[in-house]
Short mmCIF file of C-alpha atoms and ligand atoms in Angstrom, two decimals:
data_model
loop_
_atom_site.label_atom_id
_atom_site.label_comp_id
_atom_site.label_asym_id
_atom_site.label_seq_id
_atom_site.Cartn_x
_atom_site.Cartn_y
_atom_site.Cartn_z
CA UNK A 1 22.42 -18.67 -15.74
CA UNK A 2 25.46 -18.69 -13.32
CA UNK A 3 27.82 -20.48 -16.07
CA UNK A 4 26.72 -17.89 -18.89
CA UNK A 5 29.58 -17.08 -21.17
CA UNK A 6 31.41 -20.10 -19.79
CA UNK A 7 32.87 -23.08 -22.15
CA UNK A 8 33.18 -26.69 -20.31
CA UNK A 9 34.45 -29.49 -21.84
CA UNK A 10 33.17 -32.93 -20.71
CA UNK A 11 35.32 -35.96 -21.28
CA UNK A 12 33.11 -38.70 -22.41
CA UNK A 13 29.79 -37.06 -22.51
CA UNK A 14 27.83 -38.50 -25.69
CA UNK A 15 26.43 -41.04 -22.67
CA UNK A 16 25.55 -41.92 -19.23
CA UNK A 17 26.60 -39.69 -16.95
CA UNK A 18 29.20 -37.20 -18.80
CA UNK A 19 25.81 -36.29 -20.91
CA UNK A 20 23.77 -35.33 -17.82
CA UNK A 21 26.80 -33.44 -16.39
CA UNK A 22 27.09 -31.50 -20.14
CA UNK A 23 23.43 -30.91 -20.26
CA UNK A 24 23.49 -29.32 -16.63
CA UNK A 25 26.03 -27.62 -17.68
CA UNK A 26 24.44 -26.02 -20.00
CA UNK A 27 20.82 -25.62 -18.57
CA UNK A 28 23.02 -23.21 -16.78
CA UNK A 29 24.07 -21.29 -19.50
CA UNK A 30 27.78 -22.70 -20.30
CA UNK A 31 28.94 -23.85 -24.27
CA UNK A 32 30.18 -27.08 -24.26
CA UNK A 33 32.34 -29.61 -26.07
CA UNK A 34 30.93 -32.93 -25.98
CA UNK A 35 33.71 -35.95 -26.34
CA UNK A 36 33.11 -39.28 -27.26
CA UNK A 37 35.26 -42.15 -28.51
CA UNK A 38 33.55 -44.84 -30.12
CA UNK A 39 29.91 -43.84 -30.10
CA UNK A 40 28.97 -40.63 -32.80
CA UNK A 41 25.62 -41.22 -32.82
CA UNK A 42 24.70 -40.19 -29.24
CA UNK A 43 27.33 -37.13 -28.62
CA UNK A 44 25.64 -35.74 -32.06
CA UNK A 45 22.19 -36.50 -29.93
CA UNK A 46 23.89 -34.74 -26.53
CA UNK A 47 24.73 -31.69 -28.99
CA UNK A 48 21.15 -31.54 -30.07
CA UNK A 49 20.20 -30.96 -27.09
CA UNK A 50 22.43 -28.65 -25.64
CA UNK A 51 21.93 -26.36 -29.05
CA UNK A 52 17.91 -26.86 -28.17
CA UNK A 53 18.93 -24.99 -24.90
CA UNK A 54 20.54 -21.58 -27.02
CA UNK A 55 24.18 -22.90 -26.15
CA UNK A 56 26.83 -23.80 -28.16
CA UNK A 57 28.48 -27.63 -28.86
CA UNK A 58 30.67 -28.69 -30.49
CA UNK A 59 31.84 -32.80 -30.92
CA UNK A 60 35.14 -33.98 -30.56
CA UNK A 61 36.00 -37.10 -31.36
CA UNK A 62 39.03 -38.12 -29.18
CA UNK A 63 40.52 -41.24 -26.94
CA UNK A 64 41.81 -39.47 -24.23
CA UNK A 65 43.72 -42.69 -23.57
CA UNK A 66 46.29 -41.71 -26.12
CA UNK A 67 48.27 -38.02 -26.20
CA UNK A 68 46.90 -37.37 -30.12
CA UNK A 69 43.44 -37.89 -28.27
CA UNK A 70 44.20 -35.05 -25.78
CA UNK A 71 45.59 -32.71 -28.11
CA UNK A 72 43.15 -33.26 -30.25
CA UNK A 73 40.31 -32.71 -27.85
CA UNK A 74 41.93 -29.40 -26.06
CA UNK A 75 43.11 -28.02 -29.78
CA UNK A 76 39.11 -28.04 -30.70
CA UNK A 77 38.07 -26.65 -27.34
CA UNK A 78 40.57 -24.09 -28.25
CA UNK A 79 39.54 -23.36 -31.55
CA UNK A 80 36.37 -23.12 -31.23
CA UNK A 81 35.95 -21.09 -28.28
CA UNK A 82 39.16 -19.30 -27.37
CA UNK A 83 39.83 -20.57 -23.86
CA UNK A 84 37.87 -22.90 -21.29
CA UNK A 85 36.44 -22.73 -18.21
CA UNK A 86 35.54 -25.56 -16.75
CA UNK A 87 37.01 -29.29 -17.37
CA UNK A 88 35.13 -32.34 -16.13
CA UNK A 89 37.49 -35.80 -16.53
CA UNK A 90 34.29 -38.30 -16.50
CA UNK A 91 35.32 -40.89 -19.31
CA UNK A 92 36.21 -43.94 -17.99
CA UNK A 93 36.82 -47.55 -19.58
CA UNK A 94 38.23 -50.74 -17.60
CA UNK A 95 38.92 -54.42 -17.75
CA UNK A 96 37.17 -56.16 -15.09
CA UNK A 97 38.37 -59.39 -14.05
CA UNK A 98 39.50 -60.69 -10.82
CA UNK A 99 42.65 -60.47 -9.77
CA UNK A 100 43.98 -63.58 -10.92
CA UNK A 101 42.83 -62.74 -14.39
CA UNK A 102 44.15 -59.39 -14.97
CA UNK A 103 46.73 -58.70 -18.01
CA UNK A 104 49.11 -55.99 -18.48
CA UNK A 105 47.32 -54.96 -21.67
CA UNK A 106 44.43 -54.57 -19.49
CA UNK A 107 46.13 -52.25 -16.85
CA UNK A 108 47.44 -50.37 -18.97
CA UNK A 109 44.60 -49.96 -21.29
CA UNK A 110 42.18 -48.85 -17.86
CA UNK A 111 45.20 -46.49 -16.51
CA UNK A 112 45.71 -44.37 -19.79
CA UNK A 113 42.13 -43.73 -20.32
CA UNK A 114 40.99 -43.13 -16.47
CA UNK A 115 43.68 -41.62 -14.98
CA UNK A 116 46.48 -40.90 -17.03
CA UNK A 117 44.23 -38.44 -19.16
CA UNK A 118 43.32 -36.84 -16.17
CA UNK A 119 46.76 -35.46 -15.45
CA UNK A 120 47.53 -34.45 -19.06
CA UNK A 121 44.13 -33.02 -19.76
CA UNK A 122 44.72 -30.89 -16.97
CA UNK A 123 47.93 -30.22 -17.73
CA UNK A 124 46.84 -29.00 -21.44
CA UNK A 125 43.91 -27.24 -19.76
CA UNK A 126 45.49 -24.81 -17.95
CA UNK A 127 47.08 -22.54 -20.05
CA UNK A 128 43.53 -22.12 -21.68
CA UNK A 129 41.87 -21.55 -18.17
CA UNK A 130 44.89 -18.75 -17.17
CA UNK A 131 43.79 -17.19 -20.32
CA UNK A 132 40.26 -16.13 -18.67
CA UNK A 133 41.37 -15.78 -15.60
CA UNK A 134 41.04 -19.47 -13.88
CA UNK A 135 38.66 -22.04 -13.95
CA UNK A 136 37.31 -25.65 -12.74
CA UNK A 137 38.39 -29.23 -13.11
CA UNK A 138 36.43 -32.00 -11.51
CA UNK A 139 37.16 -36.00 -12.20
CA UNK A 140 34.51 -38.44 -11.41
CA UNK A 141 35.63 -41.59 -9.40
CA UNK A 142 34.07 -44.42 -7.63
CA UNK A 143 33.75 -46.40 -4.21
CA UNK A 144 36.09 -48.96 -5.65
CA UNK A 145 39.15 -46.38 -5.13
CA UNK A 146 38.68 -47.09 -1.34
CA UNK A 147 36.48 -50.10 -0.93
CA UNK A 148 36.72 -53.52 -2.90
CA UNK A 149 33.93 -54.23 -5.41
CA UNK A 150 33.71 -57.49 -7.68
CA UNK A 151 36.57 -57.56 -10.36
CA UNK A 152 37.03 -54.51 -10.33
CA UNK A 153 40.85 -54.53 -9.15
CA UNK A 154 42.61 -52.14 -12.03
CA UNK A 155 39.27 -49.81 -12.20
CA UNK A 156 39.32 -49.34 -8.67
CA UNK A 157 43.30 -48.71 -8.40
CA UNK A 158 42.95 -46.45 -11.57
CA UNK A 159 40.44 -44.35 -9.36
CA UNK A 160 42.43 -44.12 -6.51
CA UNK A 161 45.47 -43.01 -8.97
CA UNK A 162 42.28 -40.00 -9.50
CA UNK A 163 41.93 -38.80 -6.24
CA UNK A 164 45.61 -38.56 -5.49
CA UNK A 165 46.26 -36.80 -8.91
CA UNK A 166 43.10 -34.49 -7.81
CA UNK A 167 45.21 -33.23 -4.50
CA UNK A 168 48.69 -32.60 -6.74
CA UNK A 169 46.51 -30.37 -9.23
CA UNK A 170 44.90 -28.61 -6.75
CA UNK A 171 48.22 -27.41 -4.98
CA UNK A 172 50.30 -27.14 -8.19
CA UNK A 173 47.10 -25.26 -10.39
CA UNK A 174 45.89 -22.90 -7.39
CA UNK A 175 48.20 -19.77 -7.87
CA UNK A 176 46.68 -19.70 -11.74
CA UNK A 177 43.51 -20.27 -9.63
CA UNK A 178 42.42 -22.81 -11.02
CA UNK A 179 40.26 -25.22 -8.39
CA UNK A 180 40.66 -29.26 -8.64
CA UNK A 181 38.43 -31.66 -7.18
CA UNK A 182 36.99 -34.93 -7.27
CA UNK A 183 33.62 -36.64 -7.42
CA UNK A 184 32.79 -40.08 -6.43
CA UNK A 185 29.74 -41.51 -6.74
CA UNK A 186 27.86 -44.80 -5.54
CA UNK A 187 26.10 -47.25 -8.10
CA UNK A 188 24.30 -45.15 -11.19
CA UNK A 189 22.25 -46.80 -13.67
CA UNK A 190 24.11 -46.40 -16.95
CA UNK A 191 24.98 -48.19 -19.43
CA UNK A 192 28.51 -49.15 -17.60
CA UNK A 193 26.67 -51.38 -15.37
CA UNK A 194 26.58 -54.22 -18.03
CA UNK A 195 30.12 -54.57 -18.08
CA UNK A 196 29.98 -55.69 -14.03
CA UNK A 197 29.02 -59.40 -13.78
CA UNK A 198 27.71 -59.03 -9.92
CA UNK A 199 25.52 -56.14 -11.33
CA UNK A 200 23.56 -57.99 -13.90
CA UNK A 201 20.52 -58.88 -11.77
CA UNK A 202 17.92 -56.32 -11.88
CA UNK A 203 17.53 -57.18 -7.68
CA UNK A 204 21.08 -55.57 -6.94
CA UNK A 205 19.59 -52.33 -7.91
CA UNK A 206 16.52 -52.76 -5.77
CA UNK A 207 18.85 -54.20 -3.29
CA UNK A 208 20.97 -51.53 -3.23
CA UNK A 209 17.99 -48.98 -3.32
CA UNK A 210 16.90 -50.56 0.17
CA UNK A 211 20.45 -50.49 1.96
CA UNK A 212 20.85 -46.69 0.99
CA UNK A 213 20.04 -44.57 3.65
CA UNK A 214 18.72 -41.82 1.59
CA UNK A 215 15.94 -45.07 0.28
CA UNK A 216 17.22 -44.74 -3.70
CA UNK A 217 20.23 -45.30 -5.93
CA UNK A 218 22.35 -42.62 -7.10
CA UNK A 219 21.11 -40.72 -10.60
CA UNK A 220 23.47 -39.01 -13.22
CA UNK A 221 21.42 -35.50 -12.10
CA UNK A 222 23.06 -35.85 -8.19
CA UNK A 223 26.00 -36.24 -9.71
CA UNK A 224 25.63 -33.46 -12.25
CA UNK A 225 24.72 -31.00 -9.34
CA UNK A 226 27.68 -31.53 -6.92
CA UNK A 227 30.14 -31.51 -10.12
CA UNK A 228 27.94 -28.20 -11.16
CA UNK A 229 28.86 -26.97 -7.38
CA UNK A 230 32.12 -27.44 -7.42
CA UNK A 231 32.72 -24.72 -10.22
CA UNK A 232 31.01 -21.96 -8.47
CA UNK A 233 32.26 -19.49 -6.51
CA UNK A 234 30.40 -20.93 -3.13
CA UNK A 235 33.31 -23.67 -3.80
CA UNK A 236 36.35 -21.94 -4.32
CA UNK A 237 37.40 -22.96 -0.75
CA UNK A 238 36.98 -26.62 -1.46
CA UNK A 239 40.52 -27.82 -2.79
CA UNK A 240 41.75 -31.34 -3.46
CA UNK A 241 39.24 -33.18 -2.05
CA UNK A 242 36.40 -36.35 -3.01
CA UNK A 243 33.02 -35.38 -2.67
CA UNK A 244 31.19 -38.60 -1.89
CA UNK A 245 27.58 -39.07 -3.51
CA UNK A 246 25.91 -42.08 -2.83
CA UNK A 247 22.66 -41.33 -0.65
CA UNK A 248 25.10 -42.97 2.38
CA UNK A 249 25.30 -46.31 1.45
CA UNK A 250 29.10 -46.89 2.31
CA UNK A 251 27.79 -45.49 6.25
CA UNK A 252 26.52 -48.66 7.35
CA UNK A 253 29.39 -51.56 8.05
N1 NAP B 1 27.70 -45.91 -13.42
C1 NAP B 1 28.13 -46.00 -12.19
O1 NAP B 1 27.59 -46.75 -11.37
C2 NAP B 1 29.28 -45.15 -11.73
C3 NAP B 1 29.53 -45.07 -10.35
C4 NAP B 1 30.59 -44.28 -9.90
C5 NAP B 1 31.38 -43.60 -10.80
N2 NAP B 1 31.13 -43.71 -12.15
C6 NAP B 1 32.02 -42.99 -13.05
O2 NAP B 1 31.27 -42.03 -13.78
C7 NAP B 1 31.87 -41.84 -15.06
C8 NAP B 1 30.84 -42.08 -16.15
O3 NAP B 1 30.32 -43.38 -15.98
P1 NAP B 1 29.07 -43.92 -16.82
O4 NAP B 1 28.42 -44.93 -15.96
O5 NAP B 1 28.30 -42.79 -17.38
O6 NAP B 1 29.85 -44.69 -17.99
P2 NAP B 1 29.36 -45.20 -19.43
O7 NAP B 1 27.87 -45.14 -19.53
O8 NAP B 1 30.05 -46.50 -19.63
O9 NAP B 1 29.98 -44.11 -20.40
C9 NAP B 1 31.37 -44.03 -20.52
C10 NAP B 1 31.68 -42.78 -21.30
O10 NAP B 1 33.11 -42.67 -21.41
C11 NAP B 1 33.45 -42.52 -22.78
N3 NAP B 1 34.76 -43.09 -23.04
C12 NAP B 1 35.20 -44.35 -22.79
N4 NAP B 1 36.48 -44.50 -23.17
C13 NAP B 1 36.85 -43.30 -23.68
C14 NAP B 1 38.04 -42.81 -24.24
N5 NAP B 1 39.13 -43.59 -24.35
N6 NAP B 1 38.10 -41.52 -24.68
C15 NAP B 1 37.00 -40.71 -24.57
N7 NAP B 1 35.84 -41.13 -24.04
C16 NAP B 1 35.76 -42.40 -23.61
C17 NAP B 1 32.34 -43.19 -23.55
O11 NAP B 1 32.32 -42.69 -24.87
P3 NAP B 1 31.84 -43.60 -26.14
O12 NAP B 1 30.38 -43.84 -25.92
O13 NAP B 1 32.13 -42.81 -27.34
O14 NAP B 1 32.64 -44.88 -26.07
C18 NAP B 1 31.12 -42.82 -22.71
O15 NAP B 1 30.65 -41.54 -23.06
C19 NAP B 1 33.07 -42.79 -15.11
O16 NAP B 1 34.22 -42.13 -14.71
C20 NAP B 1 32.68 -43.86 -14.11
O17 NAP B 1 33.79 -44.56 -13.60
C21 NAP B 1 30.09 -44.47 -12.63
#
């Protein structure tokens, strides 16, 4: 129970991956707030769960796109708990189109929620981690922040916009020692995946399986675990930086 007496928030985490990350969280003895925007029904679900384990939840309803959303979400975390320890920027939205398609509204729509939040969030976060002492943020991107995946142009910009955001707060945040970094992860099987036109065919999957090195795809648990690292102390020298998880599949031109 190496997160016991802990409080994490997870952006996003009624689904997908954000849930696995919360439940991890809190198979290792940490309360958490569980965020969702649009979708009650499963966050309640994710709560359930986590209260099944002998933590505490609590559900936040909040767009972190928009400022009310973030003061919203870091006024409960405060409220209910008294500080925070650990803050994991996982919710992500996008409008994926090719270039040529792309609209302003959509740009700014996929900016505000992925990476805008990220540096406000934090920003809120802090002076609730300095309260006990310091604490954790990790943001989860994706290959398209360095590589160029199907119509995925403002997602994969958005991501980059993550990383570089991730090396500012881990400079500017580390004398209230706080420690910032990033995960990326290859392809997961979530829900997200519907929303990707060149992912729709079950055989990308199995393809994918077969060109990864380590002979699977990616699951919300390896993600979960290297997040999970990256707020322990065996970490704390780890600063700024993108942990890649995906089995080795961007190794091989
Ligand atoms: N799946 C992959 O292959 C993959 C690969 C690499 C990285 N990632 C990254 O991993 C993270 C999670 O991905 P996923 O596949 O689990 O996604 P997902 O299944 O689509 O879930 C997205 C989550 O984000 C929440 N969310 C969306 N907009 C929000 C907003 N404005 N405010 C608060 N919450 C919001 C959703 O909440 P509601 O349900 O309430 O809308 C949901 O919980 C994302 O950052 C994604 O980019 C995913």
């Amino acid at each position: 129970m190496d997160f016991a007496n802990k409080v994490a928030l997870i952006t996003g985490s009624g689904r997908g991956i954000g849930r696995q990350i919360a439940l991890h969280f809190a198979q290792r003895g940490a309360d958490i707030v569980v965020n969702f925007f649009r979708n009650r029904a499963p966050a309640e679900e994710a709560a359930a769960e986590i209260e099944k384990l002998g933590r505490r939840a609590v559900v936040v309803k909040a767009d972190v796109g928009e400022p009310d959303g973030i003061e919203t979400l870091i006024a409960e975390t405060d409220k209910a708990f008294g500080g925070l320890d650990i803050l994991v920027c996982n919710a992500a939205s996008g409008y994926n189109r090719p270039v040529m398609e792309q609209k302003i509204k959509g740009w700014d729509w996929t900016f505000n929620i992925n990476a805008r939040s990220v540096l406000f969030l934090s920003q809120k976060a802090a002076p609730l981690m300095e309260k006990r002492g310091g604490g954790a943020i990790v943001s989860i991107s994706s290959l398209g922040s360095i590589r160029v995946l199907p119509d995925y142009v403002v997602v994969g910009a958005s991501k980059a916009a993550i990383e570089a955001i991730t090396r500012y707060l881990a400079v500017e945040l580390a004398p209230k020692n706080i420690v910032v970094n990033c995960v990326s992860a290859g392809v997961v099987e979530t829900d997200a995946l519907k929303h990707f036109r060149a992912l729709q065919d079950d055989n990308v999957l199995v393809g994918a399986a077969d060109r990864t090195p380590a002979g699977r795809i990616v699951t919300p648990q390896d993600v979960a675990n290297v997040v999970g690292f990256l707020c322990t102390p065996a970490a704390e020298m780890i600063r700024g930086q993108t942990i890649l998880v995906d089995g080795g599949y961007t190794l091989r031109l």
